[in-house]
mmCIF file with all atom_site columns, C-alpha atoms in Angstrom:
data_model
loop_
_atom_site.group_PDB
_atom_site.id
_atom_site.type_symbol
_atom_site.label_atom_id
_atom_site.label_alt_id
_atom_site.label_comp_id
_atom_site.label_asym_id
_atom_site.label_entity_id
_atom_site.label_seq_id
_atom_site.pdbx_PDB_ins_code
_atom_site.Cartn_x
_atom_site.Cartn_y
_atom_site.Cartn_z
_atom_site.occupancy
_atom_site.B_iso_or_equiv
_atom_site.pdbx_formal_charge
_atom_site.auth_seq_id
_atom_site.auth_comp_id
_atom_site.auth_asym_id
_atom_site.auth_atom_id
_atom_site.pdbx_PDB_model_num
ATOM 1   C CA . MET A 1 1   ? -0.125 0.019  0.148   1.00 0.00 ? 1   MET A CA 1
ATOM 2   C CA . LYS A 1 2   ? 1.061  3.294  -0.610  1.00 0.00 ? 2   LYS A CA 1
ATOM 3   C CA . TYR A 1 3   ? 0.858  6.818  0.905   1.00 0.00 ? 3   TYR A CA 1
ATOM 4   C CA . VAL A 1 4   ? 1.687  10.643 1.525   1.00 0.00 ? 4   VAL A CA 1
ATOM 5   C CA . ILE A 1 5   ? 1.690  12.449 4.631   1.00 0.00 ? 5   ILE A CA 1
ATOM 6   C CA . GLY A 1 6   ? 1.357  16.109 4.799   1.00 0.00 ? 6   GLY A CA 1
ATOM 7   C CA . ALA A 1 7   ? 2.828  18.221 6.032   1.00 0.00 ? 7   ALA A CA 1
ATOM 8   C CA . ASP A 1 8   ? 2.133  22.078 7.721   1.00 0.00 ? 8   ASP A CA 1
ATOM 9   C CA . VAL A 1 9   ? 4.915  24.624 8.780   1.00 0.00 ? 9   VAL A CA 1
ATOM 10  C CA . GLY A 1 10  ? 2.002  26.267 11.684  1.00 0.00 ? 10  GLY A CA 1
ATOM 11  C CA . THR A 1 11  ? 3.060  30.287 13.416  1.00 0.00 ? 11  THR A CA 1
ATOM 12  C CA . SER A 1 12  ? 1.495  27.889 17.051  1.00 0.00 ? 12  SER A CA 1
ATOM 13  C CA . GLY A 1 13  ? 3.275  24.580 16.041  1.00 0.00 ? 13  GLY A CA 1
ATOM 14  C CA . THR A 1 14  ? 3.627  21.150 12.803  1.00 0.00 ? 14  THR A CA 1
ATOM 15  C CA . LYS A 1 15  ? 1.047  19.656 12.218  1.00 0.00 ? 15  LYS A CA 1
ATOM 16  C CA . ALA A 1 16  ? 1.220  16.193 9.602   1.00 0.00 ? 16  ALA A CA 1
ATOM 17  C CA . VAL A 1 17  ? -1.025 13.619 8.553   1.00 0.00 ? 17  VAL A CA 1
ATOM 18  C CA . LEU A 1 18  ? -0.595 9.929  7.274   1.00 0.00 ? 18  LEU A CA 1
ATOM 19  C CA . PHE A 1 19  ? -2.961 9.414  5.001   1.00 0.00 ? 19  PHE A CA 1
ATOM 20  C CA . SER A 1 20  ? -3.501 5.995  2.169   1.00 0.00 ? 20  SER A CA 1
ATOM 21  C CA . LYS A 1 21  ? -3.279 6.862  -0.926  1.00 0.00 ? 21  LYS A CA 1
ATOM 22  C CA . GLU A 1 22  ? -7.348 6.830  -1.056  1.00 0.00 ? 22  GLU A CA 1
ATOM 23  C CA . GLY A 1 23  ? -6.964 10.047 0.709   1.00 0.00 ? 23  GLY A CA 1
ATOM 24  C CA . GLU A 1 24  ? -8.487 9.168  4.066   1.00 0.00 ? 24  GLU A CA 1
ATOM 25  C CA . PRO A 1 25  ? -6.026 10.014 6.700   1.00 0.00 ? 25  PRO A CA 1
ATOM 26  C CA . LEU A 1 26  ? -4.994 7.376  8.726   1.00 0.00 ? 26  LEU A CA 1
ATOM 27  C CA . CYS A 1 27  ? -2.949 9.461  11.668  1.00 0.00 ? 27  CYS A CA 1
ATOM 28  C CA . SER A 1 28  ? -1.085 12.232 12.565  1.00 0.00 ? 28  SER A CA 1
ATOM 29  C CA . ALA A 1 29  ? 1.240  13.903 14.907  1.00 0.00 ? 29  ALA A CA 1
ATOM 30  C CA . TYR A 1 30  ? 1.607  17.756 16.527  1.00 0.00 ? 30  TYR A CA 1
ATOM 31  C CA . ARG A 1 31  ? 4.819  19.542 17.577  1.00 0.00 ? 31  ARG A CA 1
ATOM 32  C CA . GLU A 1 32  ? 4.505  22.739 19.155  1.00 0.00 ? 32  GLU A CA 1
ATOM 33  C CA . TYR A 1 33  ? 7.465  25.893 19.772  1.00 0.00 ? 33  TYR A CA 1
ATOM 34  C CA . GLU A 1 34  ? 8.384  28.731 20.888  1.00 0.00 ? 34  GLU A CA 1
ATOM 35  C CA . LEU A 1 35  ? 6.470  32.849 19.433  1.00 0.00 ? 35  LEU A CA 1
ATOM 36  C CA . LEU A 1 36  ? 9.511  34.948 20.736  1.00 0.00 ? 36  LEU A CA 1
ATOM 37  C CA . GLN A 1 37  ? 8.114  38.696 21.316  1.00 0.00 ? 37  GLN A CA 1
ATOM 38  C CA . PRO A 1 38  ? 11.123 40.478 22.552  1.00 0.00 ? 38  PRO A CA 1
ATOM 39  C CA . GLN A 1 39  ? 9.933  43.488 22.501  1.00 0.00 ? 39  GLN A CA 1
ATOM 40  C CA . ASN A 1 40  ? 5.483  44.785 21.917  1.00 0.00 ? 40  ASN A CA 1
ATOM 41  C CA . GLY A 1 41  ? 4.881  44.416 18.295  1.00 0.00 ? 41  GLY A CA 1
ATOM 42  C CA . TRP A 1 42  ? 7.215  42.262 17.490  1.00 0.00 ? 42  TRP A CA 1
ATOM 43  C CA . ALA A 1 43  ? 6.851  38.072 16.451  1.00 0.00 ? 43  ALA A CA 1
ATOM 44  C CA . GLU A 1 44  ? 9.997  35.522 15.838  1.00 0.00 ? 44  GLU A CA 1
ATOM 45  C CA . GLN A 1 45  ? 10.988 31.901 16.370  1.00 0.00 ? 45  GLN A CA 1
ATOM 46  C CA . ARG A 1 46  ? 13.535 30.286 15.170  1.00 0.00 ? 46  ARG A CA 1
ATOM 47  C CA . PRO A 1 47  ? 14.055 28.480 12.131  1.00 0.00 ? 47  PRO A CA 1
ATOM 48  C CA . ASP A 1 48  ? 15.720 25.121 13.713  1.00 0.00 ? 48  ASP A CA 1
ATOM 49  C CA . ASP A 1 49  ? 12.421 24.359 15.224  1.00 0.00 ? 49  ASP A CA 1
ATOM 50  C CA . TRP A 1 50  ? 10.315 24.514 12.772  1.00 0.00 ? 50  TRP A CA 1
ATOM 51  C CA . ARG A 1 51  ? 13.191 22.235 11.088  1.00 0.00 ? 51  ARG A CA 1
ATOM 52  C CA . ASP A 1 52  ? 13.434 20.063 15.151  1.00 0.00 ? 52  ASP A CA 1
ATOM 53  C CA . ALA A 1 53  ? 9.572  19.677 14.528  1.00 0.00 ? 53  ALA A CA 1
ATOM 54  C CA . VAL A 1 54  ? 9.420  18.396 11.229  1.00 0.00 ? 54  VAL A CA 1
ATOM 55  C CA . TYR A 1 55  ? 11.503 16.028 11.443  1.00 0.00 ? 55  TYR A CA 1
ATOM 56  C CA . GLU A 1 56  ? 9.833  14.427 14.668  1.00 0.00 ? 56  GLU A CA 1
ATOM 57  C CA . VAL A 1 57  ? 6.207  14.463 12.847  1.00 0.00 ? 57  VAL A CA 1
ATOM 58  C CA . LEU A 1 58  ? 7.770  13.520 9.183   1.00 0.00 ? 58  LEU A CA 1
ATOM 59  C CA . LYS A 1 59  ? 9.563  10.272 11.559  1.00 0.00 ? 59  LYS A CA 1
ATOM 60  C CA . GLU A 1 60  ? 6.946  9.618  13.940  1.00 0.00 ? 60  GLU A CA 1
ATOM 61  C CA . LEU A 1 61  ? 4.162  9.645  10.969  1.00 0.00 ? 61  LEU A CA 1
ATOM 62  C CA . SER A 1 62  ? 6.876  6.941  9.202   1.00 0.00 ? 62  SER A CA 1
ATOM 63  C CA . ASP A 1 63  ? 7.487  4.884  11.716  1.00 0.00 ? 63  ASP A CA 1
ATOM 64  C CA . LYS A 1 64  ? 3.673  3.663  10.717  1.00 0.00 ? 64  LYS A CA 1
ATOM 65  C CA . VAL A 1 65  ? 4.227  2.536  7.568   1.00 0.00 ? 65  VAL A CA 1
ATOM 66  C CA . LYS A 1 66  ? 6.904  0.817  5.322   1.00 0.00 ? 66  LYS A CA 1
ATOM 67  C CA . LYS A 1 67  ? 9.276  3.984  4.774   1.00 0.00 ? 67  LYS A CA 1
ATOM 68  C CA . GLU A 1 68  ? 9.438  2.316  1.053   1.00 0.00 ? 68  GLU A CA 1
ATOM 69  C CA . ASP A 1 69  ? 5.828  2.581  1.254   1.00 0.00 ? 69  ASP A CA 1
ATOM 70  C CA . ILE A 1 70  ? 5.457  6.193  0.931   1.00 0.00 ? 70  ILE A CA 1
ATOM 71  C CA . ALA A 1 71  ? 5.158  7.940  -1.925  1.00 0.00 ? 71  ALA A CA 1
ATOM 72  C CA . GLY A 1 72  ? 5.722  11.853 -1.416  1.00 0.00 ? 72  GLY A CA 1
ATOM 73  C CA . VAL A 1 73  ? 6.054  14.361 1.549   1.00 0.00 ? 73  VAL A CA 1
ATOM 74  C CA . GLY A 1 74  ? 4.075  17.363 0.462   1.00 0.00 ? 74  GLY A CA 1
ATOM 75  C CA . MET A 1 75  ? 4.522  20.773 2.686   1.00 0.00 ? 75  MET A CA 1
ATOM 76  C CA . SER A 1 76  ? 2.487  24.342 3.537   1.00 0.00 ? 76  SER A CA 1
ATOM 77  C CA . GLY A 1 77  ? 3.563  26.557 5.965   1.00 0.00 ? 77  GLY A CA 1
ATOM 78  C CA . GLN A 1 78  ? 3.227  30.038 7.185   1.00 0.00 ? 78  GLN A CA 1
ATOM 79  C CA . MET A 1 79  ? 4.116  32.594 4.350   1.00 0.00 ? 79  MET A CA 1
ATOM 80  C CA . HIS A 1 80  ? 5.956  36.020 4.368   1.00 0.00 ? 80  HIS A CA 1
ATOM 81  C CA . GLY A 1 81  ? 8.542  34.792 7.481   1.00 0.00 ? 81  GLY A CA 1
ATOM 82  C CA . LEU A 1 82  ? 12.061 35.971 6.723   1.00 0.00 ? 82  LEU A CA 1
ATOM 83  C CA . VAL A 1 83  ? 15.209 32.706 6.864   1.00 0.00 ? 83  VAL A CA 1
ATOM 84  C CA . LEU A 1 84  ? 18.018 34.429 6.921   1.00 0.00 ? 84  LEU A CA 1
ATOM 85  C CA . LEU A 1 85  ? 21.061 32.088 5.989   1.00 0.00 ? 85  LEU A CA 1
ATOM 86  C CA . ASP A 1 86  ? 24.758 32.401 6.048   1.00 0.00 ? 86  ASP A CA 1
ATOM 87  C CA . GLU A 1 87  ? 27.332 31.281 3.221   1.00 0.00 ? 87  GLU A CA 1
ATOM 88  C CA . ASN A 1 88  ? 26.922 28.118 4.925   1.00 0.00 ? 88  ASN A CA 1
ATOM 89  C CA . ASN A 1 89  ? 23.468 27.662 4.732   1.00 0.00 ? 89  ASN A CA 1
ATOM 90  C CA . ARG A 1 90  ? 22.864 28.509 8.113   1.00 0.00 ? 90  ARG A CA 1
ATOM 91  C CA . PRO A 1 91  ? 20.440 30.880 9.896   1.00 0.00 ? 91  PRO A CA 1
ATOM 92  C CA . LEU A 1 92  ? 21.787 34.316 11.036  1.00 0.00 ? 92  LEU A CA 1
ATOM 93  C CA . CYS A 1 93  ? 19.055 34.781 13.179  1.00 0.00 ? 93  CYS A CA 1
ATOM 94  C CA . ASP A 1 94  ? 15.794 33.938 14.532  1.00 0.00 ? 94  ASP A CA 1
ATOM 95  C CA . SER A 1 95  ? 13.123 34.016 12.008  1.00 0.00 ? 95  SER A CA 1
ATOM 96  C CA . ILE A 1 96  ? 10.600 37.554 11.816  1.00 0.00 ? 96  ILE A CA 1
ATOM 97  C CA . ILE A 1 97  ? 7.426  36.092 11.009  1.00 0.00 ? 97  ILE A CA 1
ATOM 98  C CA . TRP A 1 98  ? 4.318  37.053 9.384   1.00 0.00 ? 98  TRP A CA 1
ATOM 99  C CA . CYS A 1 99  ? 2.526  38.268 12.158  1.00 0.00 ? 99  CYS A CA 1
ATOM 100 C CA . ASP A 1 100 ? 4.754  41.069 13.885  1.00 0.00 ? 100 ASP A CA 1
ATOM 101 C CA . GLN A 1 101 ? 4.344  44.715 13.420  1.00 0.00 ? 101 GLN A CA 1
ATOM 102 C CA . ARG A 1 102 ? 8.306  46.553 13.353  1.00 0.00 ? 102 ARG A CA 1
ATOM 103 C CA . THR A 1 103 ? 8.720  47.886 10.308  1.00 0.00 ? 103 THR A CA 1
ATOM 104 C CA . GLY A 1 104 ? 5.881  50.404 9.324   1.00 0.00 ? 104 GLY A CA 1
ATOM 105 C CA . LYS A 1 105 ? 9.176  52.859 8.862   1.00 0.00 ? 105 LYS A CA 1
ATOM 106 C CA . GLU A 1 106 ? 10.122 50.731 6.110   1.00 0.00 ? 106 GLU A CA 1
ATOM 107 C CA . VAL A 1 107 ? 6.648  50.111 4.159   1.00 0.00 ? 107 VAL A CA 1
ATOM 108 C CA . GLU A 1 108 ? 7.209  54.192 4.577   1.00 0.00 ? 108 GLU A CA 1
ATOM 109 C CA . GLU A 1 109 ? 10.566 53.715 2.927   1.00 0.00 ? 109 GLU A CA 1
ATOM 110 C CA . ILE A 1 110 ? 9.383  51.466 0.061   1.00 0.00 ? 110 ILE A CA 1
ATOM 111 C CA . CYS A 1 111 ? 6.199  53.823 -0.565  1.00 0.00 ? 111 CYS A CA 1
ATOM 112 C CA . ARG A 1 112 ? 8.706  56.763 -0.543  1.00 0.00 ? 112 ARG A CA 1
ATOM 113 C CA . VAL A 1 113 ? 10.798 54.755 -2.881  1.00 0.00 ? 113 VAL A CA 1
ATOM 114 C CA . ILE A 1 114 ? 9.258  52.959 -5.099  1.00 0.00 ? 114 ILE A CA 1
ATOM 115 C CA . GLY A 1 115 ? 5.622  54.463 -5.044  1.00 0.00 ? 115 GLY A CA 1
ATOM 116 C CA . LYS A 1 116 ? 2.353  52.437 -3.697  1.00 0.00 ? 116 LYS A CA 1
ATOM 117 C CA . GLU A 1 117 ? 0.923  52.276 -7.365  1.00 0.00 ? 117 GLU A CA 1
ATOM 118 C CA . LYS A 1 118 ? 3.712  51.540 -8.772  1.00 0.00 ? 118 LYS A CA 1
ATOM 119 C CA . TYR A 1 119 ? 4.765  49.044 -6.101  1.00 0.00 ? 119 TYR A CA 1
ATOM 120 C CA . ILE A 1 120 ? 1.088  47.137 -6.193  1.00 0.00 ? 120 ILE A CA 1
ATOM 121 C CA . GLU A 1 121 ? 1.265  46.717 -10.120 1.00 0.00 ? 121 GLU A CA 1
ATOM 122 C CA . LEU A 1 122 ? 4.886  45.288 -9.542  1.00 0.00 ? 122 LEU A CA 1
ATOM 123 C CA . THR A 1 123 ? 4.448  42.990 -7.225  1.00 0.00 ? 123 THR A CA 1
ATOM 124 C CA . GLY A 1 124 ? 0.626  42.482 -7.539  1.00 0.00 ? 124 GLY A CA 1
ATOM 125 C CA . ASN A 1 125 ? 0.332  43.205 -3.256  1.00 0.00 ? 125 ASN A CA 1
ATOM 126 C CA . ALA A 1 126 ? 0.176  46.200 -1.122  1.00 0.00 ? 126 ALA A CA 1
ATOM 127 C CA . PRO A 1 127 ? 3.132  46.861 0.563   1.00 0.00 ? 127 PRO A CA 1
ATOM 128 C CA . ASN A 1 128 ? 2.375  46.214 4.351   1.00 0.00 ? 128 ASN A CA 1
ATOM 129 C CA . THR A 1 129 ? 4.774  45.033 7.167   1.00 0.00 ? 129 THR A CA 1
ATOM 130 C CA . GLY A 1 130 ? 3.415  41.742 6.767   1.00 0.00 ? 130 GLY A CA 1
ATOM 131 C CA . PHE A 1 131 ? 6.211  41.035 3.743   1.00 0.00 ? 131 PHE A CA 1
ATOM 132 C CA . THR A 1 132 ? 9.135  40.148 3.648   1.00 0.00 ? 132 THR A CA 1
ATOM 133 C CA . LEU A 1 133 ? 10.780 43.273 1.928   1.00 0.00 ? 133 LEU A CA 1
ATOM 134 C CA . SER A 1 134 ? 10.179 44.662 4.222   1.00 0.00 ? 134 SER A CA 1
ATOM 135 C CA . LYS A 1 135 ? 10.980 42.634 7.228   1.00 0.00 ? 135 LYS A CA 1
ATOM 136 C CA . LEU A 1 136 ? 14.375 42.374 5.539   1.00 0.00 ? 136 LEU A CA 1
ATOM 137 C CA . LEU A 1 137 ? 14.601 46.657 5.115   1.00 0.00 ? 137 LEU A CA 1
ATOM 138 C CA . TRP A 1 138 ? 14.530 46.249 8.178   1.00 0.00 ? 138 TRP A CA 1
ATOM 139 C CA . VAL A 1 139 ? 17.718 44.327 9.251   1.00 0.00 ? 139 VAL A CA 1
ATOM 140 C CA . LYS A 1 140 ? 19.817 46.460 6.613   1.00 0.00 ? 140 LYS A CA 1
ATOM 141 C CA . ASN A 1 141 ? 18.755 49.577 8.868   1.00 0.00 ? 141 ASN A CA 1
ATOM 142 C CA . ASN A 1 142 ? 18.387 48.073 12.312  1.00 0.00 ? 142 ASN A CA 1
ATOM 143 C CA . ARG A 1 143 ? 20.989 45.204 12.049  1.00 0.00 ? 143 ARG A CA 1
ATOM 144 C CA . PRO A 1 144 ? 23.272 45.950 9.198   1.00 0.00 ? 144 PRO A CA 1
ATOM 145 C CA . GLU A 1 145 ? 25.555 43.160 10.693  1.00 0.00 ? 145 GLU A CA 1
ATOM 146 C CA . ILE A 1 146 ? 23.533 40.610 10.082  1.00 0.00 ? 146 ILE A CA 1
ATOM 147 C CA . TYR A 1 147 ? 22.615 42.470 7.230   1.00 0.00 ? 147 TYR A CA 1
ATOM 148 C CA . ALA A 1 148 ? 25.855 42.428 5.146   1.00 0.00 ? 148 ALA A CA 1
ATOM 149 C CA . ARG A 1 149 ? 26.330 38.409 6.012   1.00 0.00 ? 149 ARG A CA 1
ATOM 150 C CA . ILE A 1 150 ? 22.966 37.333 4.045   1.00 0.00 ? 150 ILE A CA 1
ATOM 151 C CA . ASN A 1 151 ? 23.625 34.346 1.493   1.00 0.00 ? 151 ASN A CA 1
ATOM 152 C CA . LYS A 1 152 ? 20.489 33.524 0.966   1.00 0.00 ? 152 LYS A CA 1
ATOM 153 C CA . ILE A 1 153 ? 16.152 34.432 2.342   1.00 0.00 ? 153 ILE A CA 1
ATOM 154 C CA . LEU A 1 154 ? 14.168 32.298 2.272   1.00 0.00 ? 154 LEU A CA 1
ATOM 155 C CA . LEU A 1 155 ? 10.697 31.989 3.636   1.00 0.00 ? 155 LEU A CA 1
ATOM 156 C CA . PRO A 1 156 ? 9.754  29.020 5.780   1.00 0.00 ? 156 PRO A CA 1
ATOM 157 C CA . LYS A 1 157 ? 8.084  26.545 3.721   1.00 0.00 ? 157 LYS A CA 1
ATOM 158 C CA . ASP A 1 158 ? 11.155 26.878 2.074   1.00 0.00 ? 158 ASP A CA 1
ATOM 159 C CA . TYR A 1 159 ? 13.273 26.708 4.595   1.00 0.00 ? 159 TYR A CA 1
ATOM 160 C CA . ILE A 1 160 ? 11.747 22.777 6.252   1.00 0.00 ? 160 ILE A CA 1
ATOM 161 C CA . ASN A 1 161 ? 12.010 22.164 1.874   1.00 0.00 ? 161 ASN A CA 1
ATOM 162 C CA . PHE A 1 162 ? 16.318 23.306 2.306   1.00 0.00 ? 162 PHE A CA 1
ATOM 163 C CA . CYS A 1 163 ? 16.908 21.184 4.990   1.00 0.00 ? 163 CYS A CA 1
ATOM 164 C CA . LEU A 1 164 ? 14.981 18.345 3.370   1.00 0.00 ? 164 LEU A CA 1
ATOM 165 C CA . THR A 1 165 ? 16.205 18.058 0.241   1.00 0.00 ? 165 THR A CA 1
ATOM 166 C CA . SER A 1 166 ? 19.403 19.841 0.031   1.00 0.00 ? 166 SER A CA 1
ATOM 167 C CA . GLU A 1 167 ? 18.176 22.201 -2.961  1.00 0.00 ? 167 GLU A CA 1
ATOM 168 C CA . PHE A 1 168 ? 16.592 25.882 -2.601  1.00 0.00 ? 168 PHE A CA 1
ATOM 169 C CA . THR A 1 169 ? 12.431 26.259 -3.966  1.00 0.00 ? 169 THR A CA 1
ATOM 170 C CA . THR A 1 170 ? 9.560  28.205 -3.315  1.00 0.00 ? 170 THR A CA 1
ATOM 171 C CA . ASP A 1 171 ? 6.544  28.366 -5.310  1.00 0.00 ? 171 ASP A CA 1
ATOM 172 C CA . VAL A 1 172 ? 4.258  31.851 -6.951  1.00 0.00 ? 172 VAL A CA 1
ATOM 173 C CA . SER A 1 173 ? 1.989  32.757 -4.592  1.00 0.00 ? 173 SER A CA 1
ATOM 174 C CA . ASP A 1 174 ? 4.473  32.579 -1.366  1.00 0.00 ? 174 ASP A CA 1
ATOM 175 C CA . ALA A 1 175 ? 7.299  35.067 -3.653  1.00 0.00 ? 175 ALA A CA 1
ATOM 176 C CA . SER A 1 176 ? 4.078  37.056 -4.523  1.00 0.00 ? 176 SER A CA 1
ATOM 177 C CA . GLY A 1 177 ? 4.232  38.115 -1.001  1.00 0.00 ? 177 GLY A CA 1
ATOM 178 C CA . THR A 1 178 ? 8.568  38.674 -0.586  1.00 0.00 ? 178 THR A CA 1
ATOM 179 C CA . GLY A 1 179 ? 8.264  42.098 -2.792  1.00 0.00 ? 179 GLY A CA 1
ATOM 180 C CA . SER A 1 180 ? 10.952 41.191 -4.700  1.00 0.00 ? 180 SER A CA 1
#
């Protein structure tokens, strides 16, 4: 019998479900992780907490069947988080996630430099504090020592996919919210 696993890297934890080939859910697993709020309005998470949670739920579910019978794993996850990797593809800092609100000045900078209407025309989205570009500008403006060491910029799900496959990927819907 063949199986598939669907996993979601959420804000409060990673959830995964083992499905039969007919789409029947057979069992599930869940691991929580911490939401860091070092200041009012800030929201961060440790990328390696996501990685560890994904490894744990995938192991728990795959231990219930023959591993060779798992036909695939599908990943989804929170959008708009900023995961910055160094030259060794290790996180440089905690991820600023989707619900963080610290980047108001950076959104104003985007509107001033690019123009709100032009930004919408280019990206299909209005600039806001939740999107990745404003977070990247915040790091540039407030943590230049980290900004100088950036080798790769990923979204949370894409970091997990890299951890699982050693490949850098994204999808159109997630990329549309990066502002790039």
